[in-house]
XYZ file of C-alpha atoms in Angstrom:
740
model
C -34.525 -5.827 -21.098
C -36.671 -7.199 -18.277
C -37.660 -4.499 -15.807
C -36.613 -5.148 -12.231
C -39.563 -5.106 -9.852
C -38.714 -3.541 -6.502
C -40.669 -4.621 -3.441
C -40.563 -1.416 -1.385
C -42.262 -2.958 1.641
C -39.693 -5.788 1.821
C -36.871 -3.237 1.465
C -38.312 -1.121 4.276
C -38.354 -4.165 6.567
C -34.806 -5.104 5.553
C -33.554 -1.547 6.343
C -35.145 -1.726 9.803
C -33.682 -5.184 10.379
C -30.197 -3.901 9.513
C -30.665 -0.827 11.709
C -31.618 -3.043 14.692
C -28.546 -5.227 14.072
C -26.425 -2.053 14.160
C -27.926 -1.044 17.527
C -27.174 -4.509 18.895
C -23.557 -4.198 17.693
C -22.992 -0.966 19.624
C -25.027 -1.886 22.700
C -21.946 -2.226 24.926
C -20.810 1.375 24.331
C -24.229 3.096 24.449
C -24.787 5.741 27.101
C -27.770 7.903 27.968
C -29.059 9.783 24.921
C -26.796 7.894 22.480
C -29.596 5.817 21.001
C -31.593 8.959 20.192
C -28.560 10.520 18.471
C -27.942 7.383 16.369
C -31.640 7.312 15.422
C -31.484 10.962 14.348
C -28.408 10.263 12.174
C -30.077 7.173 10.700
C -33.255 9.146 9.823
C -31.190 11.913 8.218
C -29.169 9.404 6.150
C -32.342 7.538 5.155
C -34.017 10.756 3.996
C -30.885 12.047 2.166
C -30.258 8.794 0.260
C -33.909 7.797 -0.290
C -33.785 7.991 -4.091
C -30.290 6.545 -4.482
C -29.302 2.964 -5.305
C -25.991 1.105 -5.380
C -24.596 -0.546 -8.539
C -26.143 -3.829 -7.333
C -29.629 -2.263 -7.350
C -29.903 -2.244 -3.543
C -31.017 0.894 -1.654
C -27.976 3.129 -0.973
C -28.743 3.311 2.770
C -27.477 -0.298 3.120
C -23.946 1.073 2.650
C -23.835 3.658 5.511
C -25.500 1.140 7.870
C -22.888 -1.499 6.951
C -20.010 0.984 7.449
C -21.400 1.935 10.865
C -21.730 -1.760 11.745
C -18.078 -2.450 10.786
C -16.987 0.589 12.849
C -18.900 -0.689 15.887
C -18.385 -4.447 15.632
C -14.999 -4.929 13.971
C -13.162 -1.799 15.111
C -15.010 -1.198 18.387
C -15.769 2.513 17.903
C -18.351 4.456 19.929
C -21.453 6.563 19.271
C -19.784 9.628 17.662
C -18.120 7.388 15.080
C -21.358 5.492 14.368
C -23.168 8.794 13.748
C -20.344 9.907 11.400
C -20.338 6.543 9.593
C -24.098 6.797 8.961
C -23.681 10.323 7.583
C -20.315 9.913 5.809
C -21.691 10.311 2.260
C -24.489 12.781 3.014
C -22.525 15.994 2.343
C -20.868 14.649 -0.792
C -23.896 13.046 -2.444
C -26.820 15.266 -1.400
C -27.559 18.946 -0.897
C -27.004 18.694 2.858
C -24.134 20.955 4.059
C -21.576 20.671 6.846
C -23.318 23.581 8.597
C -26.570 21.578 8.697
C -24.699 18.671 10.286
C -22.954 20.937 12.801
C -26.308 22.420 13.818
C -27.822 18.956 14.373
C -24.873 17.010 15.803
C -22.232 19.512 16.910
C -18.733 20.582 15.850
C -16.961 17.248 16.440
C -19.208 15.257 14.079
C -19.010 17.991 11.419
C -15.204 18.018 11.641
C -14.937 14.241 11.188
C -17.403 14.266 8.261
C -15.428 17.072 6.637
C -12.368 14.819 6.831
C -14.374 11.984 5.298
C -15.811 14.059 2.478
C -13.619 13.762 -0.566
C -11.736 16.854 -1.591
C -13.062 18.693 -4.630
C -11.433 21.155 -6.992
C -8.716 20.996 -9.604
C -5.125 19.980 -8.863
C -1.872 20.013 -10.712
C -2.276 17.314 -13.390
C 0.967 15.625 -12.354
C -0.530 14.897 -8.991
C -3.299 12.436 -8.359
C -6.706 13.225 -6.969
C -6.501 10.061 -4.922
C -3.206 11.196 -3.416
C -4.742 14.537 -2.474
C -7.811 12.852 -0.958
C -5.578 10.632 1.082
C -3.497 13.565 2.228
C -6.608 15.459 3.278
C -7.842 12.455 5.210
C -4.507 12.263 7.038
C -4.567 15.977 7.788
C -7.743 15.393 9.760
C -5.871 12.704 11.670
C -4.107 15.584 13.379
C -7.444 16.291 15.087
C -9.212 12.964 15.114
C -7.995 9.475 14.294
C -11.609 8.309 13.899
C -11.600 9.781 10.379
C -9.126 7.132 9.260
C -10.905 4.335 11.114
C -14.280 5.179 9.520
C -12.563 5.575 6.136
C -11.135 2.059 6.551
C -14.607 0.728 7.425
C -16.005 2.481 4.329
C -13.277 1.017 2.105
C -13.746 -2.461 3.597
C -17.480 -2.454 2.808
C -16.848 -1.135 -0.727
C -14.330 -3.925 -1.294
C -16.732 -6.555 0.068
C -19.457 -5.416 -2.350
C -17.399 -4.693 -5.456
C -18.577 -7.471 -7.777
C -21.102 -5.197 -9.540
C -18.539 -2.543 -10.481
C -16.875 -2.317 -13.913
C -13.530 -4.115 -14.208
C -11.374 -0.961 -14.462
C -12.992 0.480 -11.310
C -12.373 -2.831 -9.509
C -8.699 -2.709 -10.477
C -8.300 0.930 -9.475
C -9.933 0.472 -6.064
C -8.041 -2.768 -5.408
C -4.657 -1.256 -6.212
C -5.370 1.801 -4.075
C -6.442 -0.517 -1.242
C -3.373 -2.729 -1.334
C -1.056 0.263 -1.786
C -2.395 2.516 0.965
C -5.351 1.274 2.986
C -4.030 -2.181 3.928
C -0.681 -0.759 5.180
C -2.655 1.865 7.109
C -4.819 -0.813 8.760
C -1.590 -2.693 9.579
C -0.063 0.378 11.178
C -3.184 1.035 13.234
C -3.028 -2.548 14.479
C -6.194 -3.726 12.686
C -4.752 -7.054 11.556
C -8.053 -8.768 10.696
C -9.108 -5.824 8.508
C -5.636 -5.555 6.938
C -5.727 -9.250 5.932
C -9.249 -9.006 4.531
C -8.408 -5.878 2.503
C -5.363 -7.618 1.009
C -7.357 -10.751 0.200
C -10.181 -8.779 -1.428
C -7.695 -6.745 -3.506
C -6.039 -9.942 -4.649
C -9.447 -11.434 -5.538
C -9.826 -8.726 -8.218
C -6.211 -8.061 -9.209
C -5.063 -11.689 -9.500
C -8.295 -13.593 -9.919
C -6.897 -16.923 -11.079
C -4.223 -17.170 -8.362
C -6.752 -16.186 -5.699
C -9.273 -18.832 -6.781
C -6.497 -21.437 -7.102
C -5.231 -20.908 -3.521
C -8.793 -20.727 -2.173
C -9.649 -24.052 -3.833
C -6.451 -25.665 -2.522
C -7.152 -24.451 1.020
C -10.678 -25.904 0.905
C -9.396 -29.258 -0.389
C -7.026 -29.621 2.571
C -9.421 -28.218 5.172
C -10.358 -31.523 6.896
C -6.743 -32.710 6.995
C -5.634 -29.351 8.454
C -8.315 -29.389 11.137
C -7.283 -32.907 12.167
C -3.640 -31.796 12.443
C -4.618 -28.757 14.558
C -6.693 -30.996 16.879
C -3.748 -33.376 17.382
C -1.362 -30.469 17.990
C -3.597 -28.657 20.504
C -4.624 -31.631 22.658
C -1.361 -32.119 24.668
C -0.924 -28.318 25.030
C -4.442 -27.971 26.463
C -3.880 -30.799 28.944
C -0.602 -29.279 30.173
C -2.206 -25.813 30.555
C -5.091 -27.282 32.579
C -2.662 -29.241 34.775
C -0.955 -25.943 35.663
C -4.376 -24.267 36.171
C -3.784 -21.730 33.411
C -7.082 -20.636 31.811
C -6.651 -20.287 28.064
C -8.359 -20.689 24.681
C -6.199 -22.600 22.200
C -7.232 -22.703 18.531
C -5.863 -22.823 14.968
C -6.245 -19.831 12.663
C -5.742 -20.094 8.874
C -3.310 -17.665 7.225
C -4.772 -15.234 4.680
C -4.676 -16.103 0.970
C -2.610 -12.961 0.330
C 0.065 -13.929 2.874
C 0.272 -17.484 1.434
C 0.674 -16.004 -2.068
C 3.379 -13.635 -0.784
C 5.271 -16.581 0.684
C 4.980 -18.501 -2.614
C 6.354 -15.499 -4.527
C 9.092 -14.643 -2.031
C 10.473 -18.168 -1.837
C 9.524 -19.152 -5.430
C 7.758 -22.284 -4.169
C 4.485 -23.970 -5.180
C 1.475 -24.058 -2.826
C 2.300 -27.608 -1.664
C 5.579 -26.417 -0.139
C 4.053 -23.634 1.985
C 4.019 -25.266 5.409
C 2.655 -22.557 7.696
C -0.846 -22.376 6.235
C -2.148 -21.696 9.738
C -0.991 -20.484 13.145
C -1.913 -21.790 16.579
C -3.106 -19.064 18.944
C -3.147 -19.303 22.739
C -5.285 -16.600 24.402
C -4.737 -16.411 28.173
C -7.212 -15.137 30.746
C -4.722 -13.196 32.826
C -4.764 -10.554 35.571
C -3.085 -7.288 34.391
C -0.073 -7.670 36.707
C 0.422 -11.345 35.751
C 0.322 -10.983 31.933
C 4.022 -11.202 31.146
C 4.708 -14.079 33.555
C 1.687 -16.067 32.276
C 2.736 -15.681 28.628
C 6.225 -17.021 29.381
C 4.686 -19.852 31.433
C 2.548 -20.820 28.415
C 5.665 -20.569 26.198
C 7.471 -22.966 28.523
C 4.552 -25.439 28.330
C 4.463 -25.351 24.494
C 8.233 -25.840 24.196
C 8.103 -28.749 26.651
C 5.744 -30.475 24.219
C 7.388 -29.429 20.918
C 10.950 -28.446 20.037
C 11.224 -24.691 19.188
C 13.264 -23.096 16.407
C 15.606 -20.781 18.387
C 15.899 -18.294 15.488
C 12.157 -17.780 15.272
C 11.288 -16.391 18.731
C 9.667 -12.931 18.555
C 9.102 -11.156 21.862
C 6.701 -8.240 21.371
C 5.618 -8.357 25.011
C 8.794 -6.829 26.457
C 9.047 -4.371 23.514
C 5.625 -3.873 21.851
C 5.420 -2.805 18.176
C 4.806 0.877 17.432
C 1.129 0.180 16.772
C 0.615 -1.260 20.243
C 0.806 -4.921 19.162
C 1.891 -7.244 21.974
C 2.388 -10.979 21.506
C 4.897 -13.784 21.884
C 5.568 -15.723 18.658
C 7.518 -18.944 18.420
C 7.869 -21.594 15.706
C 7.935 -25.217 16.875
C 8.349 -28.592 15.187
C 4.915 -30.264 15.072
C 4.099 -33.971 15.531
C 4.321 -34.683 11.773
C 7.682 -33.069 11.169
C 6.495 -29.650 10.035
C 7.034 -26.178 11.478
C 4.042 -24.567 13.218
C 3.811 -20.933 14.350
C 2.410 -20.451 17.869
C 1.204 -17.020 19.042
C 0.781 -16.487 22.793
C -1.062 -13.456 24.178
C -3.630 -12.378 26.778
C -7.252 -11.348 26.143
C -6.300 -7.668 26.431
C -3.407 -8.083 23.976
C -5.677 -9.983 21.612
C -8.292 -7.248 21.612
C -5.597 -4.677 20.805
C -4.315 -6.940 18.002
C -7.818 -7.373 16.541
C -9.252 -3.888 17.060
C -6.065 -1.862 17.097
C -6.442 1.808 17.861
C -9.909 1.732 19.428
C -8.981 -1.015 21.912
C -5.650 0.677 22.629
C -7.494 3.789 23.829
C -9.760 1.661 26.046
C -6.769 0.176 27.874
C -4.637 3.301 27.736
C -4.749 4.076 31.473
C -3.417 0.667 32.451
C -0.932 0.342 29.595
C 2.491 1.948 29.682
C 2.895 1.592 25.918
C 2.568 4.821 24.002
C 4.014 3.628 20.688
C 0.772 4.384 18.908
C 0.643 7.906 20.334
C 4.212 8.422 19.156
C 3.293 7.228 15.674
C 0.279 9.575 15.461
C 2.564 12.373 16.642
C 5.016 11.503 13.839
C 2.232 11.650 11.253
C 1.209 15.061 12.601
C 4.785 16.365 12.376
C 4.991 15.083 8.822
C 1.779 16.816 7.825
C 3.052 20.145 9.097
C 5.822 19.969 6.513
C 5.159 22.750 3.963
C 6.252 20.578 1.019
C 2.956 19.984 -0.766
C 3.771 17.284 -3.310
C 1.134 14.710 -2.405
C 2.771 11.829 -4.254
C 6.158 12.231 -2.545
C 4.335 12.527 0.728
C 2.455 9.286 0.143
C 5.534 7.351 -0.960
C 7.423 8.454 2.158
C 4.399 7.841 4.333
C 3.720 4.381 2.911
C 7.319 3.357 3.373
C 6.975 4.047 7.092
C 3.699 2.137 7.416
C 4.835 -1.405 6.860
C 8.366 -1.247 8.183
C 9.399 -3.340 11.170
C 10.965 -1.462 14.050
C 14.425 -1.556 15.531
C 15.211 -0.204 19.005
C 18.149 2.187 19.406
C 19.566 3.620 22.650
C 20.795 7.187 23.217
C 24.089 7.697 25.163
C 21.959 8.201 28.321
C 20.065 4.925 27.759
C 16.746 6.338 26.452
C 15.044 4.060 23.920
C 14.114 5.303 20.431
C 12.124 3.286 17.884
C 13.115 3.538 14.219
C 12.067 1.623 11.091
C 14.217 -1.247 9.860
C 17.232 -0.083 7.740
C 17.290 3.326 9.479
C 20.675 5.084 9.379
C 22.653 7.149 11.866
C 21.282 10.263 10.121
C 17.667 9.099 10.643
C 18.475 8.748 14.341
C 19.895 12.302 14.407
C 16.704 13.754 12.867
C 14.582 11.653 15.238
C 16.292 13.373 18.195
C 15.834 16.895 16.798
C 15.732 18.630 13.413
C 18.716 20.851 14.291
C 20.780 17.830 15.405
C 19.992 16.130 12.062
C 20.740 19.204 9.945
C 24.173 19.748 11.552
C 25.141 16.064 11.873
C 28.586 15.139 10.457
C 28.946 11.610 11.825
C 28.061 9.283 14.688
C 29.544 6.902 17.209
C 27.777 3.551 17.245
C 28.712 1.473 20.291
C 31.657 3.935 20.750
C 32.953 3.333 17.208
C 33.012 6.142 14.616
C 30.696 5.546 11.614
C 29.508 7.621 8.593
C 26.021 9.189 8.372
C 24.799 6.452 6.038
C 25.621 3.653 8.517
C 22.645 1.258 8.869
C 21.737 0.775 12.519
C 21.157 -2.630 14.111
C 18.685 -3.480 16.850
C 20.093 -2.513 20.275
C 22.839 -0.138 19.006
C 23.803 2.767 21.254
C 24.288 5.908 19.173
C 25.949 9.246 19.877
C 25.631 11.979 17.235
C 28.528 14.304 16.316
C 27.510 17.742 14.996
C 29.220 20.774 13.471
C 27.986 24.357 13.112
C 29.339 24.454 9.536
C 27.278 21.460 8.326
C 24.178 21.943 6.150
C 21.811 19.286 4.669
C 23.016 17.782 1.366
C 21.009 16.508 -1.621
C 22.584 13.018 -1.443
C 21.305 12.563 2.128
C 17.941 11.763 0.581
C 19.468 8.620 -0.963
C 20.025 6.875 2.345
C 17.582 8.203 4.966
C 14.437 6.103 5.381
C 12.205 7.899 7.914
C 9.615 10.269 6.533
C 10.571 12.859 9.157
C 14.216 12.985 8.006
C 13.201 13.116 4.320
C 10.728 15.929 4.903
C 13.187 18.023 6.928
C 16.037 17.552 4.428
C 13.755 18.465 1.496
C 12.511 21.511 3.350
C 16.093 22.654 4.195
C 17.233 22.111 0.589
C 14.221 24.057 -0.625
C 15.103 26.956 1.659
C 18.719 26.863 0.418
C 17.498 26.750 -3.194
C 15.135 29.662 -2.514
C 18.017 31.846 -1.263
C 20.130 31.031 -4.345
C 17.079 31.666 -6.590
C 16.673 35.149 -5.024
C 20.168 36.064 -6.323
C 19.350 34.475 -9.693
C 16.250 36.638 -9.982
C 18.308 39.847 -9.801
C 20.892 38.524 -12.296
C 18.115 37.522 -14.745
C 16.438 40.909 -14.457
C 19.698 42.628 -15.439
C 20.368 40.224 -18.342
C 16.827 40.560 -19.726
C 17.130 44.361 -19.557
C 20.345 44.282 -21.602
C 18.633 42.041 -24.225
C 15.603 44.362 -24.241
C 13.221 41.590 -23.110
C 10.467 42.879 -20.866
C 10.722 41.453 -17.334
C 7.178 40.270 -16.650
C 5.545 37.047 -15.463
C 4.412 36.055 -18.980
C 7.978 36.177 -20.323
C 9.312 34.355 -17.249
C 6.837 31.524 -17.888
C 7.848 31.406 -21.556
C 11.509 31.236 -20.538
C 10.813 28.434 -18.051
C 8.976 26.508 -20.754
C 11.747 27.103 -23.292
C 14.374 25.660 -20.910
C 11.961 22.824 -19.949
C 11.879 23.848 -16.295
C 9.002 23.198 -13.898
C 8.842 26.672 -12.329
C 10.250 30.181 -12.441
C 12.157 29.386 -9.233
C 14.048 26.664 -11.129
C 14.795 29.267 -13.794
C 16.248 31.739 -11.252
C 18.215 28.921 -9.593
C 19.782 27.809 -12.909
C 20.689 31.398 -13.749
C 22.411 31.843 -10.338
C 24.277 28.552 -10.766
C 25.454 29.561 -14.259
C 23.631 26.672 -15.966
C 21.807 29.228 -18.150
C 23.882 32.144 -19.473
C 23.606 35.016 -21.994
C 24.150 32.690 -24.980
C 21.131 30.595 -23.965
C 19.003 33.688 -23.446
C 19.891 34.913 -26.950
C 18.865 31.508 -28.334
C 15.534 31.905 -26.567
C 15.126 35.371 -28.032
C 15.715 34.036 -31.544
C 13.223 31.226 -31.210
C 10.698 33.251 -29.204
C 8.441 33.746 -32.206
C 7.938 30.004 -32.588
C 7.497 29.243 -28.916
C 4.005 28.219 -28.036
C 3.278 29.764 -24.668
C 0.808 27.239 -23.357
C 1.336 26.384 -19.689
C 3.018 23.054 -18.949
C -0.043 21.291 -17.498
C -2.143 22.252 -20.537
C 0.519 20.787 -22.827
C 0.622 17.557 -20.867
C -3.186 17.285 -20.970
C -3.162 17.798 -24.723
C -0.385 15.224 -25.180
C -2.448 12.698 -23.256
C -5.559 13.508 -25.296
C -3.746 13.361 -28.638
C -2.177 10.041 -27.703
C -5.605 8.634 -27.002
C -6.889 10.064 -30.302
C -3.862 9.011 -32.348
C -5.254 6.039 -34.255
C -2.890 3.529 -35.739
C -3.502 2.569 -39.330
C -1.607 -0.743 -39.464
C -3.704 -3.900 -39.206
C -1.109 -5.857 -37.275
C -2.124 -4.189 -34.013
C -3.060 -6.702 -31.352
C -4.259 -4.369 -28.599
C -7.425 -2.331 -28.232
C -7.115 0.650 -25.916
C -9.445 3.174 -24.253
C -13.154 3.283 -23.421
C -14.167 2.821 -27.077
C -11.449 0.195 -27.607
C -9.537 1.813 -30.466
C -6.247 0.699 -31.983
C -3.628 3.088 -30.651
C 0.151 3.222 -30.722
C 1.654 1.634 -27.615
C 4.804 0.228 -26.053
C 5.133 -2.798 -23.782
C 6.447 -2.004 -20.294
C 9.864 -3.467 -19.470
C 8.983 -3.981 -15.815
C 6.535 -6.826 -16.471
C 6.868 -7.783 -20.194
C 3.145 -8.367 -20.921
C 2.235 -10.956 -23.559
C -1.120 -11.609 -25.295
C -3.551 -13.323 -22.938
C -2.278 -11.426 -19.869
C -4.766 -9.201 -18.065
C -3.450 -5.721 -18.996
C -4.090 -1.976 -18.742
C -2.649 1.041 -20.540
C -0.750 3.799 -18.726
C -0.369 7.158 -20.463
C 3.210 8.390 -19.958
C 4.145 11.985 -20.722
C 7.128 11.274 -22.937
C 6.763 7.682 -24.041
C 3.218 7.245 -25.366
C 0.974 4.576 -23.907
C 2.705 1.783 -22.033
C 1.015 -1.564 -21.516
C 1.419 -3.208 -18.091
C 0.125 -6.481 -16.663
C -2.465 -5.904 -13.922
C -0.248 -7.904 -11.549
C 2.885 -5.955 -12.550
C 5.071 -4.935 -9.556
C 4.332 -1.286 -10.438
C 0.597 -1.651 -11.125
C -0.703 -0.865 -7.643
C 1.420 2.265 -7.386
C 0.502 3.556 -10.863
C -3.221 2.965 -10.409
C -3.309 4.340 -6.874
C -1.343 7.498 -7.664
C -2.128 8.253 -11.315
C -5.670 6.887 -11.689
C -6.527 9.525 -14.315
C -3.762 8.238 -16.649
C -5.009 4.632 -16.706
C -6.798 3.427 -19.863
C -8.441 0.087 -20.531
C -6.583 -2.316 -22.792
C -7.551 -5.687 -24.239
C -5.797 -8.124 -26.583
C -7.377 -9.117 -29.903
C -6.581 -12.395 -31.644
C -4.987 -11.347 -34.886
C -1.692 -12.738 -35.993
C 1.191 -14.430 -34.268
C 3.795 -12.001 -32.992
C 6.654 -12.809 -30.640
C 6.804 -11.254 -27.154
C 9.713 -11.345 -24.748
C 9.213 -12.983 -21.362
C 11.436 -14.488 -18.677
C 11.483 -17.975 -17.108
C 13.367 -19.052 -13.991
C 14.169 -22.786 -13.917
C 15.457 -24.748 -10.916
C 16.411 -28.393 -10.651
C 18.989 -31.079 -9.961
C 22.002 -30.659 -12.242
C 21.958 -33.739 -14.470
C 24.200 -34.522 -17.448
C 22.735 -33.026 -20.625
C 20.030 -31.016 -18.796
C 20.742 -27.822 -20.763
C 20.718 -29.776 -24.014
C 17.279 -31.260 -23.190
C 16.042 -27.833 -22.176
C 17.113 -26.044 -25.354
C 15.770 -28.924 -27.480
C 12.303 -28.605 -25.932
C 12.324 -24.827 -26.302
C 13.785 -24.509 -29.801
C 12.648 -27.678 -31.606
C 9.354 -28.710 -30.016
C 7.989 -25.206 -29.582
C 9.916 -23.259 -32.238
C 10.667 -20.574 -29.639
C 13.603 -18.199 -30.017
C 15.867 -17.835 -26.992
C 17.259 -14.325 -26.519
C 19.497 -15.109 -23.555
C 20.217 -17.956 -21.157
C 22.180 -17.735 -17.890
C 22.871 -20.863 -15.872
C 24.305 -21.284 -12.404
C 25.185 -24.659 -10.921
C 26.153 -25.018 -7.272
C 26.792 -28.377 -5.558
C 24.478 -30.273 -7.861
C 21.682 -27.648 -7.786
C 20.849 -26.067 -11.138
C 19.403 -22.532 -11.505
C 18.790 -20.956 -14.891
C 17.186 -17.739 -16.227
C 15.883 -17.665 -19.801
C 14.636 -14.735 -21.855
C 12.485 -16.199 -24.650
C 10.019 -15.026 -27.300
C 6.475 -16.466 -27.089
C 3.153 -15.726 -28.822
C 0.753 -15.552 -25.876
C -0.023 -16.908 -22.387
C -1.360 -20.224 -23.740
C 1.868 -20.772 -25.696
C 3.876 -19.958 -22.563
C 1.823 -22.257 -20.283
C 2.224 -25.195 -22.662
C 5.973 -24.559 -22.788
C 6.194 -24.462 -18.954
C 4.277 -27.775 -18.716
C 6.670 -29.390 -21.195
C 9.788 -28.075 -19.392
C 8.460 -29.445 -16.071
C 8.414 -32.935 -17.620
C 12.199 -32.844 -18.233
C 13.974 -35.152 -15.770
C 15.775 -33.135 -13.110
C 13.658 -29.959 -13.415
C 11.919 -29.175 -10.073
C 10.409 -25.737 -10.733
C 9.608 -23.291 -13.555
C 8.367 -19.736 -12.856
C 7.724 -16.725 -15.043
C 9.466 -13.647 -13.619
C 9.148 -9.873 -13.948
C 12.002 -7.574 -14.883
C 13.143 -4.527 -12.982
C 10.771 -2.035 -11.404
C 10.648 1.141 -13.418
C 9.522 4.604 -12.369
C 6.302 6.154 -13.661
C 7.352 8.589 -16.339
């Protein structure tokens, strides 16, 4: 192998060049003494990382400088954050301690870096290290939101420079990013960063689709720019005539959002009309903002006819993350819908830089939605329930949801996520109101707890001293606050019942002459397949386990292996990975050393040979193979990274794999006959099921068929598309299944 020659002098110059660019980026926020502090942090980072290199071969110091630059330039953070960004990996990767940093830079910097340093130690194997890291990062949010902002900058730079990483690492980081970091950026109002994170994740998780859309966008670039020019011209003239100062420009939609639209509506790229949005940025005095935006709206709708159902007014009621803008969709000059976004310079800065800009304008702005959201996160983190994965699922659900506005009987406004119920509203008012809620009056009409609220509803909660939280409440509440409080109340209830069960069990064990000690309690829990001794006490109190069961345990005690549950699970996982399969018909290689191992294909995405796949080690069902673009993939990889194994198809013999096709078209005579002929005769494919729906001349069919691999499937799709009357053919995934 050819040795790489490193020009140290050139690298030294490059580091200095990048450092100077960083200083230029934060020039606007620098105060007296700041430059010296940044220099000190830079020197410390340079010294700490001097012998380290990135996967690409570059000096490691490039990374902290880039993260600091993103924090300054793209998020708009100040000196403290830049110092923390430069030092964010120092404690984790070198022998520098938090005390050293506190001595040099003070308590604040040390606290933020502690939040940024990944958590170490061993966790329950059912939980994910990533989930715990994320939880720790959010805990620090209670003190300082800059932790999250720097973490996002760090993740963004890692995603931008990921091409040198191994494929499995790329997939893991991408899925974690799209599952948690992009929604977080969205919630903090960092729309540009959110879009880039989603696009970069897609670039690695769905490479072919990403490249396809990118190529298509480039092909149509000139035509699009011409259309935007034609659209903007009359608007600009009208704005100038009214002496309104504004920048009007076209902005392309992200590849990820175009792909989402294609999937959601099951349409090809050519039918996605809103590939861009027109943005009007007004130069407005603070007290004139609202009036100017509506004036601009009036000018646009004088030129082009608006779609009345597509007006979004986030100026009168800003989103919870501080986002303010007026969106309308109008019919363009060539008969296609165009989205127009109208906002002022201040609103635009908040939309681009989110949290940091929000703080800058806080004095003049009455909106405190973002403060309320941070407060909600803090309340959630105080919840004693420590299951990190539940926490993240609840938390994520509240990140991306749109808001609805609900009024109290006295007219106060409360923001809730879309699909929130009357019970969510009760918990939002106060925990005690939620816990004792028996019903509600919505717009003076009596409704059950599970009633889904609509925007603008006025809600009055009815309570009763006899009411206590019920298990089934968890099925319909959507806010993380309500879920956490219900779980915590149920836990407390369960704990009280378990206390009684403990006494009953002690008496029963005494009568059976079984010593009451922690070792035997653990053995009992394992024998009854329970997670904890508390579950054991609870089941005893509830009568689920009685004397007969205890006698059974006593009889089998000699054969019970008393290994703790987590050890057993670890061993199961290991033995699965070691369990070689002797048959030659295996078509998949699994694990780091690519062995042939027993596996099952996941029902949620029905992988077939040729698909990009990975293995997921389940506790009870062996290794399951999923497609990397499976609906569950991001969640599995983000939450259970340690259970993911590499998997790759080998070309051995032809086997049949089940997959689904959705076919749409114009209902012509004999269409089904032509369809089945192509599938069965031309391609010798077996059809497992076919369901057809015809409505007013439109044909929609779902087929479950057996194919050999992706090439076989693609050829079949091409052939079906040639049938007269067929307008679209798409492969579809099955149901979403839970990680077992």
